[in-house]
Amino acid sequence: MIHAFDAIIIGAGPAGALTARHMCDLGWRVALVEQGPRFRNKACGGCLSGSAVTALAELGLTRSVMGIAAGVTRRFRAHVGDDATLAIDLERHGEGGRASGLVVARSRLDQMLIDDAASRGASVFQPARARIVALERRRSAVEVRKEHGETEHLEAPLIVGADGLASRTAMAAGLARRRRRGRNRAAHGFSFELRDAAVSGPDGFDRDAIEMFIGTMGYLGIVRTGAGACHLAAYVRRGSPAGPVGFVRAMAASSTRLKRLGLFEADRDRLSEMRGSGPMPWRPQAIANGRVALVGDAAGYLEPITGEGMHWAMEAAAALAETVTGRPAGTWNDRMARAYSAGWRARLAGGQRTCAWLGWLLRHQTMCRAAFAIMNRDQGLAQRLADRVVTT
């Protein structure tokens, strides 16, 4: 039996789940396919920026997201060794101010958004694997294989690829080429939990701060998630010979605070719930055609800084919803694909260019130290950087 929909969304992270929500609100019949089980985890820094929190509040999800938050982020501190630190206030008060960010577990955030989409009418297939079997102008076909081997056959005029880095949907649609480079040869990221850590005290980590430690091989971000517990996320540059444990130890070797956290002697058993992602950067040749549209990381991602990726995912979902607003449900064509691509660029291109510049700066420690010194003297410049990147 074939089930007909107006759109089939492959991948149910923030981009996919919010796209499903928007389209359901517009009267579209939506299938949302997620291969991971309920409350599956994902490599992520676990930080929702103030802009992302505001976007969720505009959707009426404030109470839901506050209910799963493990902490608040009001400050950002970046360190190069022990001798150079930049501190930025992430929260502003009064008219024109910005909200503080939140620390959230992706397992809880993503499932909350999936369940919200289901409550608005999306047909959720989870856990289930999607395979595109036909891409045609008027109706494309997807085979969905569920947990116990049952197979569903879905059709829709529009396939939305929300399946992240190295998107298979993008490759199947001819929007991206396959890359055979392994993760050890490409830039990549990973995240993990650290329990029973010495996170408090004069040299500890504040509950409301994002801490970033910058090294020659990449950088490591830390947020506290409870008493003696913190969440860490790393970005490892291309060509780094170290695995996750080696990378963490190498970062700790240049930082007294990381040594005191116990990371210099860390082993795989202590770095629990480890998840990896990559390769980075990921750039498809195009983000839409007359059959497929890409959202979230599938549409392009540079490297993680402080959680801007989740807000970009929300912006992409909003851009696609804006493109189909006012059109009959199930309408998609080349002209709409071009309109979506333009809307995506208008919302995301500026922030991604700024993050590309910041990523270049973080690769050059001498330049980074000089920039920190300038911004420490000119806090207005530091706040403008926060407006463009940290709270993006």
Coordinates of C-alpha atoms in Angstrom, one line a residue:
M1 CA 0.0 0.0 0.0
I2 CA 1.3 3.5 -0.9
H3 CA 0.6 6.4 1.5
A4 CA 0.4 9.8 -0.1
F5 CA 1.7 13.0 1.5
D6 CA 2.4 16.5 0.5
A7 CA 5.9 16.4 1.9
I8 CA 8.2 13.7 3.3
I9 CA 10.9 15.0 5.7
I10 CA 13.9 12.8 6.2
G11 CA 15.6 13.5 9.5
A12 CA 14.0 14.9 12.7
G13 CA 16.5 17.1 14.3
P14 CA 15.4 20.7 15.0
A15 CA 15.4 21.6 11.3
G16 CA 13.3 18.6 10.3
A17 CA 10.9 18.6 13.2
L18 CA 10.2 22.4 12.9
T19 CA 9.8 22.1 9.2
A20 CA 7.1 19.5 9.9
R21 CA 5.4 21.7 12.4
H22 CA 5.3 24.7 10.1
M23 CA 4.0 22.7 7.2
C24 CA 1.3 21.0 9.3
D25 CA 0.2 24.5 10.4
L26 CA -0.1 25.4 6.8
G27 CA -2.4 22.4 6.1
W28 CA 0.2 20.1 4.5
R29 CA 0.1 16.4 5.0
V30 CA 3.5 15.6 6.4
A31 CA 5.5 12.4 7.0
L32 CA 8.5 12.9 9.4
V33 CA 11.0 10.0 9.3
E34 CA 13.7 9.6 12.0
Q35 CA 16.1 6.7 12.0
G36 CA 17.1 7.1 15.7
P37 CA 14.9 5.7 18.6
R38 CA 13.0 8.0 20.9
F39 CA 15.4 10.2 22.9
R40 CA 18.4 9.4 20.7
N41 CA 21.5 11.4 21.3
K42 CA 23.6 13.4 18.9
A43 CA 27.0 15.0 18.9
C44 CA 26.3 18.6 19.9
G45 CA 27.6 21.4 22.2
G46 CA 24.2 21.4 23.9
C47 CA 23.8 25.2 23.7
L48 CA 20.7 27.0 22.5
S49 CA 21.7 30.6 21.7
G50 CA 19.5 33.5 22.9
S51 CA 18.2 33.9 19.4
A52 CA 17.2 30.3 19.2
V53 CA 15.4 30.6 22.6
T54 CA 13.6 33.6 21.3
A55 CA 12.6 31.7 18.1
L56 CA 11.2 28.9 20.2
A57 CA 9.3 31.4 22.4
E58 CA 7.7 32.9 19.3
L59 CA 6.4 29.4 18.5
G60 CA 4.8 29.1 22.0
L61 CA 7.4 26.5 23.1
T62 CA 8.9 28.5 26.1
R63 CA 7.5 26.3 28.8
S64 CA 8.5 23.1 27.0
V65 CA 12.1 24.1 26.4
M66 CA 12.5 25.6 29.9
G67 CA 11.2 22.3 31.2
I68 CA 14.1 20.4 29.7
A69 CA 16.9 22.9 30.2
A70 CA 19.9 21.9 32.3
G71 CA 21.2 25.4 32.7
V72 CA 21.4 29.0 31.5
T73 CA 24.2 30.6 29.5
R74 CA 24.8 34.3 30.2
R75 CA 28.5 34.6 29.5
F76 CA 31.1 33.3 27.0
R77 CA 34.8 33.0 27.8
A78 CA 37.4 31.9 25.3
H79 CA 41.0 30.9 26.3
V80 CA 44.2 30.5 24.4
G81 CA 46.5 28.7 26.9
D82 CA 46.6 30.2 30.3
D83 CA 47.6 33.7 29.2
A84 CA 44.9 35.0 26.9
T85 CA 41.2 35.1 27.7
L86 CA 38.2 37.0 26.1
A87 CA 35.0 37.4 28.1
I88 CA 31.7 38.4 26.5
D89 CA 28.3 39.0 28.1
L90 CA 25.7 37.0 26.2
E91 CA 22.7 38.6 27.9
R92 CA 21.5 42.2 27.6
H93 CA 18.7 43.8 29.5
G94 CA 16.2 46.5 28.6
E95 CA 14.7 47.5 25.2
G96 CA 16.4 45.8 22.3
G97 CA 18.1 43.4 24.6
R98 CA 18.7 39.7 23.9
A99 CA 17.7 36.6 25.9
S100 CA 20.1 34.4 27.7
G101 CA 20.8 31.0 26.1
L102 CA 20.1 27.6 27.5
V103 CA 21.9 24.3 28.0
V104 CA 19.8 21.4 26.7
A105 CA 20.4 17.8 26.0
R106 CA 19.8 17.1 22.3
S107 CA 18.1 13.8 23.2
R108 CA 15.4 15.8 25.0
L109 CA 15.2 18.8 22.8
D110 CA 14.8 16.9 19.5
Q111 CA 12.2 14.5 21.0
M112 CA 10.2 17.4 22.4
L113 CA 10.2 19.0 18.9
I114 CA 9.2 15.7 17.2
D115 CA 6.4 15.1 19.6
D116 CA 5.2 18.7 19.1
A117 CA 5.1 18.1 15.3
A118 CA 3.2 14.9 15.8
S119 CA 0.6 16.8 18.0
R120 CA 0.1 19.2 15.1
G121 CA -0.7 16.4 12.6
A122 CA 2.7 15.1 11.3
S123 CA 2.8 11.3 10.7
V124 CA 6.0 10.3 12.6
F125 CA 8.0 7.2 11.6
Q126 CA 10.5 6.5 14.4
P127 CA 12.8 4.6 14.5
A128 CA 12.7 4.1 10.7
R129 CA 15.2 4.3 7.8
A130 CA 14.2 6.2 4.7
R131 CA 15.4 5.3 1.2
I132 CA 14.5 7.4 -1.8
V133 CA 13.5 5.1 -4.6
A134 CA 12.2 7.6 -7.2
L135 CA 12.5 11.3 -7.7
E136 CA 10.0 12.7 -10.2
R137 CA 8.6 16.1 -11.0
R138 CA 5.1 15.5 -9.6
R139 CA 5.6 12.7 -7.1
S140 CA 8.6 11.1 -5.5
A141 CA 8.7 7.8 -3.7
V142 CA 10.4 6.9 -0.4
E143 CA 10.7 3.4 1.2
V144 CA 10.5 3.5 5.0
R145 CA 11.8 0.5 6.8
K146 CA 10.6 0.4 10.5
E147 CA 12.2 -1.1 13.5
H148 CA 11.0 -4.7 13.2
G149 CA 11.4 -4.9 9.4
E150 CA 8.0 -3.7 8.3
T151 CA 8.1 -1.5 5.2
E152 CA 6.0 1.4 4.3
H153 CA 5.9 3.1 0.9
L154 CA 5.4 6.9 0.8
E155 CA 4.9 9.3 -2.0
A156 CA 5.0 13.1 -2.1
P157 CA 5.7 16.0 -4.5
L158 CA 8.4 17.3 -2.1
I159 CA 11.2 15.5 -0.2
V160 CA 12.9 17.6 2.5
G161 CA 16.4 16.5 3.4
A162 CA 17.0 17.2 7.1
D163 CA 19.5 14.4 7.5
G164 CA 22.5 16.4 8.5
L165 CA 26.2 16.4 7.4
A166 CA 27.0 14.4 4.2
S167 CA 23.2 14.3 3.5
R168 CA 22.2 11.2 1.6
T169 CA 19.1 13.0 0.4
A170 CA 21.3 15.7 -1.1
M171 CA 23.4 13.0 -2.9
A172 CA 20.4 11.1 -4.1
A173 CA 18.9 14.3 -5.6
G174 CA 22.2 15.3 -7.3
L175 CA 22.6 18.3 -5.0
A176 CA 25.9 17.1 -3.6
R177 CA 28.8 14.8 -4.6
R178 CA 29.9 11.9 -2.5
R179 CA 33.1 12.4 -0.6
R180 CA 35.3 9.4 0.2
R181 CA 37.5 11.2 2.7
G182 CA 37.4 9.4 6.1
R183 CA 36.7 11.3 9.3
N184 CA 40.3 10.9 10.5
R185 CA 41.4 12.9 7.4
A186 CA 38.7 15.6 7.6
A187 CA 37.7 18.1 10.3
H188 CA 35.1 16.6 12.6
G189 CA 33.4 17.1 15.9
F190 CA 32.5 15.0 19.0
S191 CA 30.8 15.5 22.3
F192 CA 30.8 13.7 25.6
E193 CA 29.8 13.9 29.3
L194 CA 32.1 14.2 32.2
R195 CA 30.9 13.1 35.7
D196 CA 32.4 13.6 39.2
A197 CA 34.5 16.5 37.9
A198 CA 36.1 19.3 39.9
V199 CA 34.0 22.0 38.3
S200 CA 33.5 24.3 41.3
G201 CA 35.9 26.4 43.3
P202 CA 38.0 29.4 42.4
D203 CA 39.4 27.8 39.3
G204 CA 36.2 26.0 38.4
F205 CA 33.5 26.6 35.8
D206 CA 30.5 28.9 36.4
R207 CA 27.0 27.4 35.9
D208 CA 26.0 30.2 33.5
A209 CA 29.1 30.3 31.2
I210 CA 30.2 28.7 28.0
E211 CA 34.0 28.1 28.2
M212 CA 36.0 27.6 25.0
F213 CA 39.6 26.4 25.1
I214 CA 41.6 27.0 21.8
G215 CA 44.5 24.8 20.7
T216 CA 46.6 24.0 17.6
M217 CA 44.5 21.0 16.7
G218 CA 41.0 22.5 17.4
Y219 CA 39.0 23.7 20.3
L220 CA 37.0 22.3 23.2
G221 CA 33.8 23.8 24.7
I222 CA 32.4 23.2 28.2
V223 CA 29.1 23.9 29.9
R224 CA 28.1 22.8 33.3
T225 CA 25.0 20.5 33.5
G226 CA 24.8 19.9 37.3
A227 CA 26.9 19.5 40.4
G228 CA 30.1 17.8 39.4
A229 CA 28.9 17.3 35.9
C230 CA 29.6 19.0 32.6
H231 CA 29.0 18.6 28.9
L232 CA 32.0 19.0 26.5
A233 CA 32.1 19.3 22.7
A234 CA 35.2 19.4 20.5
Y235 CA 36.1 20.5 17.0
V236 CA 39.1 18.7 15.6
R237 CA 40.8 20.2 12.6
R238 CA 41.6 18.3 9.4
G239 CA 44.8 16.3 9.6
S240 CA 44.9 15.9 13.4
P241 CA 46.5 12.6 14.3
A242 CA 44.9 12.3 17.7
G243 CA 41.7 10.3 18.4
P244 CA 39.2 11.7 20.9
V245 CA 41.1 10.8 24.0
G246 CA 44.4 12.0 22.5
F247 CA 42.8 15.3 21.5
V248 CA 41.4 15.9 25.0
R249 CA 44.7 15.1 26.6
A250 CA 46.6 17.4 24.2
M251 CA 44.2 20.3 24.9
A252 CA 44.5 19.7 28.7
A253 CA 48.3 19.8 28.3
S254 CA 48.2 23.5 27.5
S255 CA 45.6 24.6 30.1
T256 CA 45.9 24.5 33.8
R257 CA 42.1 24.6 34.3
L258 CA 41.6 21.6 32.0
K259 CA 44.3 19.7 33.9
R260 CA 42.5 20.4 37.2
L261 CA 39.4 19.1 35.6
G262 CA 41.2 15.8 35.3
L263 CA 41.3 15.7 31.5
F264 CA 45.1 15.3 31.2
E265 CA 44.7 11.8 32.5
A266 CA 41.4 11.1 30.9
D267 CA 40.6 7.8 29.3
R268 CA 37.7 6.5 27.2
D269 CA 35.8 5.1 30.2
R270 CA 35.7 8.6 31.8
L271 CA 34.5 10.3 28.6
S272 CA 31.0 8.9 28.6
E273 CA 28.2 9.1 26.1
M274 CA 30.6 10.0 23.3
R275 CA 29.1 11.0 19.9
G276 CA 30.9 12.0 16.7
S277 CA 29.9 14.0 13.6
G278 CA 31.5 15.1 10.4
P279 CA 33.0 15.7 8.0
M280 CA 33.1 19.5 8.3
P281 CA 32.6 21.8 6.5
W282 CA 29.7 20.4 4.5
R283 CA 28.6 22.4 1.4
P284 CA 26.2 20.9 -1.1
Q285 CA 26.3 22.4 -4.7
A286 CA 22.7 23.6 -4.3
I287 CA 20.1 23.4 -1.5
A288 CA 17.0 22.8 -3.6
N289 CA 15.6 21.7 -7.0
G290 CA 12.2 20.9 -8.3
R291 CA 11.9 17.7 -6.2
V292 CA 14.0 18.2 -3.1
A293 CA 14.8 20.9 -0.5
L294 CA 17.5 20.7 2.1
V295 CA 17.3 22.2 5.6
G296 CA 19.5 22.4 8.7
D297 CA 23.0 21.0 8.4
A298 CA 22.1 19.2 5.2
A299 CA 21.9 22.6 3.5
G300 CA 25.5 23.5 4.6
Y301 CA 27.5 23.7 7.8
L302 CA 30.9 25.2 8.6
E303 CA 32.2 24.4 12.1
P304 CA 30.7 24.6 15.6
I305 CA 31.3 27.8 17.6
T306 CA 28.7 28.2 20.4
G307 CA 25.4 26.6 19.2
E308 CA 24.7 28.7 16.2
G309 CA 23.9 25.6 14.2
M310 CA 20.6 25.0 16.0
H311 CA 19.4 28.5 15.3
W312 CA 20.5 28.1 11.6
A313 CA 18.3 25.0 11.6
M314 CA 15.3 27.0 12.9
E315 CA 15.9 29.7 10.3
A316 CA 16.1 27.2 7.4
A317 CA 12.8 25.7 8.5
A318 CA 11.2 29.1 8.7
A319 CA 12.6 30.0 5.2
L320 CA 11.0 26.9 3.7
A321 CA 7.7 27.5 5.4
E322 CA 7.8 31.1 4.1
T323 CA 8.3 29.8 0.6
V324 CA 5.3 27.5 0.6
T325 CA 3.0 29.9 2.5
G326 CA 0.0 30.9 0.3
R327 CA 0.5 28.0 -2.1
P328 CA -1.8 25.0 -2.3
A329 CA -0.6 22.1 -0.1
G330 CA 1.8 19.8 -2.1
T331 CA 2.8 22.5 -4.5
W332 CA 6.6 22.5 -5.3
N333 CA 8.5 23.4 -8.4
D334 CA 11.7 24.9 -9.7
R335 CA 10.6 28.4 -9.2
M336 CA 9.8 27.7 -5.5
A337 CA 13.1 26.0 -5.2
R338 CA 14.9 29.2 -6.4
A339 CA 12.7 31.3 -4.0
Y340 CA 13.6 29.0 -1.1
S341 CA 17.4 29.2 -1.9
A342 CA 17.2 33.0 -2.0
G343 CA 15.3 33.1 1.3
W344 CA 17.8 30.8 2.9
R345 CA 20.7 33.0 1.8
A346 CA 19.0 36.1 3.1
R347 CA 18.6 34.5 6.6
L348 CA 21.8 32.5 7.0
A349 CA 24.5 33.6 4.6
G350 CA 25.7 36.6 6.7
G351 CA 26.0 34.6 9.9
Q352 CA 27.8 31.8 8.1
R353 CA 30.4 34.3 6.6
T354 CA 31.1 35.7 10.0
C355 CA 31.5 32.2 11.5
A356 CA 33.9 31.4 8.6
W357 CA 36.0 34.4 9.5
L358 CA 36.0 33.5 13.2
G359 CA 36.9 29.9 12.3
W360 CA 40.0 31.2 10.4
L361 CA 40.9 33.4 13.4
L362 CA 40.7 30.4 15.8
R363 CA 43.2 28.5 13.6
H364 CA 45.9 31.2 14.2
Q365 CA 46.7 31.5 17.9
T366 CA 49.0 34.5 17.5
M367 CA 46.2 36.4 15.7
C368 CA 43.7 35.1 18.2
R369 CA 45.7 36.5 21.1
A370 CA 46.0 39.9 19.4
A371 CA 42.2 40.0 18.7
F372 CA 41.5 39.1 22.3
A373 CA 43.7 42.0 23.5
I374 CA 41.9 44.4 21.2
M375 CA 38.4 43.3 22.2
N376 CA 39.3 43.3 25.9
R377 CA 40.1 47.0 25.4
D378 CA 37.0 47.6 23.3
Q379 CA 34.1 45.8 24.9
G380 CA 31.7 47.4 22.3
L381 CA 33.6 45.5 19.6
A382 CA 33.3 42.3 21.6
Q383 CA 29.6 42.8 22.0
R384 CA 29.1 43.3 18.3
L385 CA 30.9 40.0 17.7
A386 CA 28.5 38.4 20.1
D387 CA 25.6 39.9 18.2
R388 CA 26.9 38.4 14.9
V389 CA 28.1 35.0 16.1
V390 CA 27.6 33.9 19.7
T391 CA 23.9 34.8 19.7
T392 CA 23.3 34.1 16.1

